[in-house]
Amino acid sequence: IKTLTPDKAKDARDSFAKGIYGRFFIDIVDVVSAILYKDSDPNAKIQSIGVLDIFGFEQFDWNSFEQLCINYCNETLQQFFVHHIFKMEQELYDQEKISWANIKFTDNAPTLALLSEKPMNVLAIIDEESKFPNGTDDSCLGKLHTNHGKAKGIYIQPKGGHIKKFGITHYAGDVMYDIPGFLDKNRNTFSADLLNCIADGDGPYLKGLFKEQIEMGKETKKKAKTLGYQFKSSLDALMKTLRVCHPWFVRCVKPNHNKCPGEFDRLLCTRQLRYSGMMETIRIRKAGYPIRHTFMEAINRYRLLDVGTKAATGSAADKDQSIALFSKLLGEPSDGADGWQVGVTDRKSTRLNSSH
């Protein structure tokens, strides 16, 4: 019997509850998948639709290890999202034979490299300190400052040594993370005594959930993977799946906290747009040719600006007339910042693109 402090006892209790919940959740998913999927033809091509409901970017008064993991996930998905939108824009411009060389976007690759890719990245340092018996939150913070303190513009090191925080410049803004409790949460220690209680208990279902750990016995603690490692591995597997799929993005914005119709909290909505990555998407569209009309639409919308322009007829003549109209109003087509260009696809989807 081990004597634990109240805080250690709470940690053991929480770890036990999380361990059961996590394994129970996976078991439910396995059961549902087994019921829904019937492998009638092993050679048949599997077609599926996946729905990913992700947690949003988080920034609170106290940001701990959970917020670092969540924001790292959002940072990774943001890069995938922006690259996908940029690729779609690029393919459209190539299809229309429109110059798009002036389009630029903010790449958050340096932030991701700092978090998980470069040698001695943030997650690697936290993992390393978690494996040392004498590793502490303070020693972890010191290593983070030593290795990344010079990464100006990405890593934020407080000026005072007494401040137990470090900061990361994310795509949605700067977040200061509070280091106390980082290592304990990352170690995700599951009490061997609790595991023995499960093994000696009468609950077959609970034993089944922890079967692998029970069979490993004393080796469980030695081979246990940190929470950060598990999270990163899960995220890597998710991104591998996403990259071979055709994604569609649905962005939900909560207009107010009062659940009232017709009420829009400006700051709340703006914050959600920024945290969901929509601001960067808007910048990409704005940097190109965000206003896109068919020749018929262009004539019907803007012919009032020139008395000599006739109504659209839906014929091939609409192309020449719309080009003449825009040339008269805006000058010749160009790929400049204030320019406009003409697409070359078939009549149904032919577009006259303008940045005005």
XYZ file of C-alpha atoms in Angstrom:
356
model
C 0.000 0.000 0.000
C 1.388 3.351 -1.045
C 0.635 6.547 0.782
C -0.316 9.304 -1.679
C -0.806 13.002 -1.177
C -4.300 14.338 -1.953
C -3.057 15.742 -5.283
C -1.389 12.455 -6.278
C -4.537 10.546 -5.308
C -6.628 12.839 -7.516
C -4.190 12.320 -10.390
C -4.428 8.523 -9.994
C -8.215 8.720 -9.914
C -8.345 10.917 -13.017
C -5.883 8.690 -14.861
C -7.998 5.641 -14.027
C -11.189 7.301 -15.269
C -9.514 8.512 -18.482
C -8.023 5.066 -19.091
C -11.423 3.394 -18.855
C -13.147 6.068 -20.945
C -10.533 5.964 -23.719
C -10.627 2.186 -24.068
C -14.413 2.095 -23.789
C -14.731 4.656 -26.591
C -12.442 2.662 -28.902
C -14.386 -0.504 -28.128
C -17.667 1.202 -29.089
C -16.158 2.339 -32.397
C -14.926 -1.211 -33.105
C -18.361 -2.684 -32.376
C -20.170 -0.127 -34.567
C -17.686 -0.673 -37.411
C -18.102 -4.455 -37.202
C -21.891 -4.115 -37.402
C -21.982 -1.577 -40.244
C -19.251 -3.012 -42.452
C -19.886 -6.377 -44.084
C -16.957 -7.712 -46.093
C -18.994 -9.608 -48.715
C -16.380 -9.326 -51.477
C -12.727 -9.127 -50.368
C -11.716 -7.844 -53.822
C -14.317 -5.071 -53.931
C -13.150 -1.475 -53.708
C -14.084 0.048 -50.359
C -15.865 3.383 -50.649
C -16.593 5.456 -47.595
C -17.442 8.925 -46.360
C -15.668 10.084 -43.226
C -16.765 12.915 -40.959
C -14.117 14.669 -38.869
C -15.438 16.886 -36.091
C -12.399 18.662 -34.670
C -11.934 20.726 -31.551
C -11.261 24.392 -32.212
C -8.238 26.536 -31.430
C -7.997 27.194 -27.691
C -6.621 30.102 -25.698
C -7.547 30.601 -22.049
C -6.218 32.430 -19.005
C -4.442 29.165 -18.094
C -3.164 27.100 -21.021
C -1.724 23.683 -20.166
C -0.567 20.566 -21.998
C -4.062 19.860 -23.331
C -4.175 23.226 -25.095
C -0.729 22.627 -26.612
C -1.902 19.313 -28.119
C -5.184 20.782 -29.369
C -3.507 23.817 -30.923
C -0.805 21.629 -32.495
C -3.588 19.602 -34.126
C -5.304 22.767 -35.356
C -1.994 24.112 -36.656
C -1.511 20.919 -38.696
C -5.071 20.941 -40.049
C -4.760 24.647 -40.861
C -1.750 23.958 -43.066
C -3.658 21.177 -44.833
C -6.685 23.459 -45.250
C -4.719 26.414 -46.662
C -2.697 24.217 -49.028
C -5.914 22.590 -50.245
C -7.608 25.964 -50.886
C -4.483 27.282 -52.622
C -4.308 24.137 -54.765
C -7.963 24.554 -55.775
C -7.323 28.166 -56.750
C -4.219 27.150 -58.690
C -6.102 24.442 -60.591
C -8.917 26.868 -61.475
C -6.474 29.488 -62.784
C -4.588 26.861 -64.768
C -7.856 25.645 -66.257
C -8.795 29.207 -67.227
C -5.193 29.945 -68.344
C -5.003 32.904 -65.989
C -1.717 34.106 -64.513
C -1.701 33.519 -60.732
C 1.976 34.190 -59.944
C 1.103 37.119 -57.663
C -0.904 34.989 -55.234
C 0.875 34.380 -51.937
C -0.218 32.865 -48.630
C 1.131 32.598 -45.129
C 2.719 29.192 -44.567
C 2.798 28.014 -40.948
C 5.465 25.373 -41.675
C 8.023 27.062 -39.349
C 5.594 26.791 -36.427
C 4.941 23.104 -37.140
C 8.689 22.478 -37.445
C 9.222 24.069 -34.029
C 6.445 21.996 -32.478
C 7.102 18.548 -33.902
C 9.558 18.251 -36.790
C 12.982 19.775 -36.207
C 15.512 18.060 -33.907
C 14.765 18.833 -30.263
C 11.331 20.170 -31.131
C 8.908 21.199 -28.386
C 7.079 17.865 -28.148
C 10.353 15.916 -28.269
C 11.813 17.917 -25.367
C 8.663 17.412 -23.289
C 8.798 13.662 -24.032
C 12.487 13.473 -23.162
C 12.035 15.186 -19.816
C 9.002 12.993 -19.068
C 11.173 9.864 -19.337
C 13.789 11.124 -16.889
C 13.021 10.146 -13.264
C 14.369 13.478 -12.088
C 12.795 15.496 -14.893
C 10.706 18.445 -13.697
C 8.560 21.088 -15.287
C 11.277 23.658 -14.540
C 14.012 21.607 -16.226
C 11.731 21.106 -19.220
C 11.070 24.842 -19.456
C 14.807 25.527 -19.258
C 15.502 23.184 -22.175
C 12.741 24.772 -24.220
C 14.211 28.232 -23.662
C 17.740 27.011 -24.425
C 16.813 25.273 -27.680
C 14.204 27.674 -29.030
C 14.767 30.995 -27.298
C 16.400 32.371 -30.460
C 13.477 31.379 -32.721
C 12.191 34.930 -32.883
C 8.725 35.402 -34.266
C 7.667 31.837 -33.401
C 8.821 31.003 -29.868
C 8.132 33.472 -27.049
C 10.392 33.446 -23.993
C 9.234 35.568 -21.053
C 11.756 38.172 -19.927
C 11.523 37.210 -16.255
C 13.038 33.899 -15.175
C 10.379 33.552 -12.477
C 7.609 33.334 -15.100
C 6.864 29.652 -15.629
C 5.571 29.998 -19.164
C 6.574 29.739 -22.811
C 4.730 31.040 -25.835
C 4.074 29.928 -29.406
C 2.999 32.164 -32.268
C 0.169 30.201 -33.881
C -1.706 31.088 -37.047
C -4.577 32.360 -34.878
C -2.374 34.386 -32.514
C 0.126 34.113 -29.672
C -0.568 31.643 -26.866
C 1.341 31.527 -23.578
C 1.474 28.026 -22.084
C 1.755 27.467 -18.343
C 4.414 24.788 -17.728
C 3.289 23.513 -14.257
C 1.795 20.030 -14.650
C 3.094 19.445 -18.197
C 5.243 16.406 -17.433
C 2.724 14.645 -15.203
C 0.042 14.997 -17.866
C 2.374 13.821 -20.600
C 3.552 10.790 -18.622
C -0.063 9.693 -18.371
C 0.931 7.276 -15.617
C -1.556 4.526 -14.890
C -1.129 3.087 -11.416
C 0.125 -0.523 -11.382
C -1.976 -1.075 -8.264
C -5.123 -0.121 -10.165
C -4.139 -2.426 -13.009
C -3.693 -5.269 -10.494
C -7.132 -4.531 -9.052
C -8.643 -4.854 -12.526
C -6.747 -8.101 -13.168
C -7.904 -9.580 -9.835
C -11.460 -8.315 -10.200
C -14.576 -10.147 -11.369
C -15.466 -7.842 -14.279
C -14.711 -9.666 -17.569
C -15.505 -6.635 -19.725
C -13.149 -4.376 -17.779
C -10.455 -7.049 -17.967
C -10.949 -7.205 -21.716
C -10.428 -3.463 -22.069
C -7.076 -3.697 -20.264
C -6.104 -7.119 -21.613
C -2.932 -5.893 -23.350
C -1.664 -4.029 -20.283
C -2.467 -6.952 -17.966
C -0.567 -9.392 -20.195
C 2.432 -7.067 -20.325
C 2.541 -7.052 -16.532
C 5.594 -5.291 -15.133
C 6.735 -4.302 -18.608
C 3.701 -2.034 -18.971
C 5.330 0.916 -17.291
C 8.584 0.499 -19.208
C 6.855 0.314 -22.600
C 4.135 2.875 -21.873
C 4.044 5.643 -24.465
C 3.644 9.236 -23.424
C 0.419 11.061 -24.127
C 2.258 13.426 -26.478
C 3.645 10.507 -28.489
C 0.208 8.891 -28.747
C -1.384 12.169 -29.794
C 1.241 12.846 -32.476
C 0.995 9.289 -33.845
C -2.796 9.555 -34.010
C -2.562 12.925 -35.769
C -0.008 11.589 -38.278
C -2.357 8.698 -39.108
C -5.253 11.137 -39.528
C -3.277 13.389 -41.894
C -2.188 10.371 -43.936
C -5.854 9.479 -44.403
C -6.884 13.054 -45.245
C -4.224 13.427 -47.918
C -5.649 10.563 -49.972
C -9.240 11.821 -49.693
C -11.163 14.640 -51.320
C -12.065 16.913 -48.407
C -14.984 19.291 -48.002
C -14.844 21.849 -45.213
C -17.791 23.086 -43.169
C -17.097 26.052 -40.920
C -19.634 26.755 -38.190
C -19.776 30.180 -36.521
C -21.658 30.779 -33.298
C -23.213 34.275 -33.626
C -23.729 34.957 -29.910
C -23.662 33.398 -26.447
C -27.306 34.242 -25.743
C -28.841 31.787 -28.249
C -30.841 34.669 -29.712
C -31.790 35.007 -33.414
C -30.617 38.043 -35.373
C -27.907 38.910 -32.830
C -24.271 38.941 -33.943
C -21.435 39.473 -31.496
C -18.800 41.120 -33.702
C -15.800 40.191 -31.546
C -17.022 36.616 -31.031
C -17.612 36.048 -34.759
C -14.289 37.621 -35.754
C -12.428 35.484 -33.232
C -14.054 32.310 -34.566
C -13.244 33.245 -38.171
C -9.630 33.828 -37.215
C -9.341 30.641 -35.176
C -10.935 28.533 -37.944
C -8.430 29.772 -40.531
C -11.001 31.615 -42.633
C -9.001 34.845 -42.587
C -6.141 33.218 -44.493
C -8.607 31.704 -46.963
C -10.072 35.142 -47.583
C -6.586 36.567 -48.122
C -5.816 33.854 -50.707
C -9.049 34.542 -52.605
C -8.560 38.299 -52.354
C -4.989 38.061 -53.661
C -6.296 36.448 -56.856
C -9.515 37.205 -58.702
C -12.353 36.796 -56.183
C -15.078 38.288 -58.433
C -15.968 35.810 -61.185
C -18.726 36.289 -63.758
C -19.802 34.542 -66.910
C -19.806 36.844 -69.936
C -23.594 37.112 -69.769
C -23.525 37.961 -66.062
C -20.828 40.572 -66.600
C -22.794 42.365 -69.326
C -26.113 42.336 -67.471
C -24.500 43.589 -64.279
C -22.233 46.337 -65.621
C -23.671 47.469 -68.982
C -25.426 50.390 -67.284
C -21.985 51.962 -66.880
C -21.708 52.309 -70.662
C -24.684 53.432 -72.744
C -23.268 51.786 -75.865
C -23.329 48.256 -74.437
C -26.322 46.132 -75.417
C -28.017 43.463 -73.316
C -26.526 39.958 -73.314
C -27.953 37.498 -75.827
C -26.456 34.249 -74.553
C -24.425 33.874 -77.742
C -20.717 33.894 -78.510
C -20.982 37.662 -79.066
C -21.292 38.152 -75.297
C -17.591 37.399 -74.917
C -16.405 40.156 -77.260
C -18.913 42.634 -75.880
C -18.020 41.961 -72.219
C -14.286 42.237 -72.943
C -14.887 45.524 -74.778
C -16.953 46.821 -71.856
C -14.345 45.994 -69.211
C -11.502 47.286 -71.386
C -13.335 50.600 -71.649
C -13.991 50.768 -67.895
C -10.760 49.286 -66.480
C -8.200 49.345 -69.278
C -6.644 46.359 -71.007
C -6.520 42.976 -69.195
C -3.461 42.558 -66.964
C -2.180 40.425 -64.083
C -1.379 43.447 -61.920
C -2.737 43.998 -58.421
C -5.724 45.963 -59.805
C -6.002 44.035 -63.057
C -8.570 41.723 -64.599
C -8.322 38.704 -66.864
C -10.461 36.593 -69.153
C -10.962 32.841 -68.799
C -10.938 30.409 -71.719
C -13.227 27.516 -70.743
C -16.483 26.544 -72.496
C -19.376 29.004 -72.702
C -21.272 27.554 -69.747
C -18.447 28.232 -67.323
C -16.488 30.950 -69.111
C -15.551 33.589 -66.590
C -14.444 37.149 -66.704
C -12.268 37.581 -63.605
C -11.646 40.918 -61.984
C -10.033 42.059 -58.757
C -12.260 45.134 -58.681
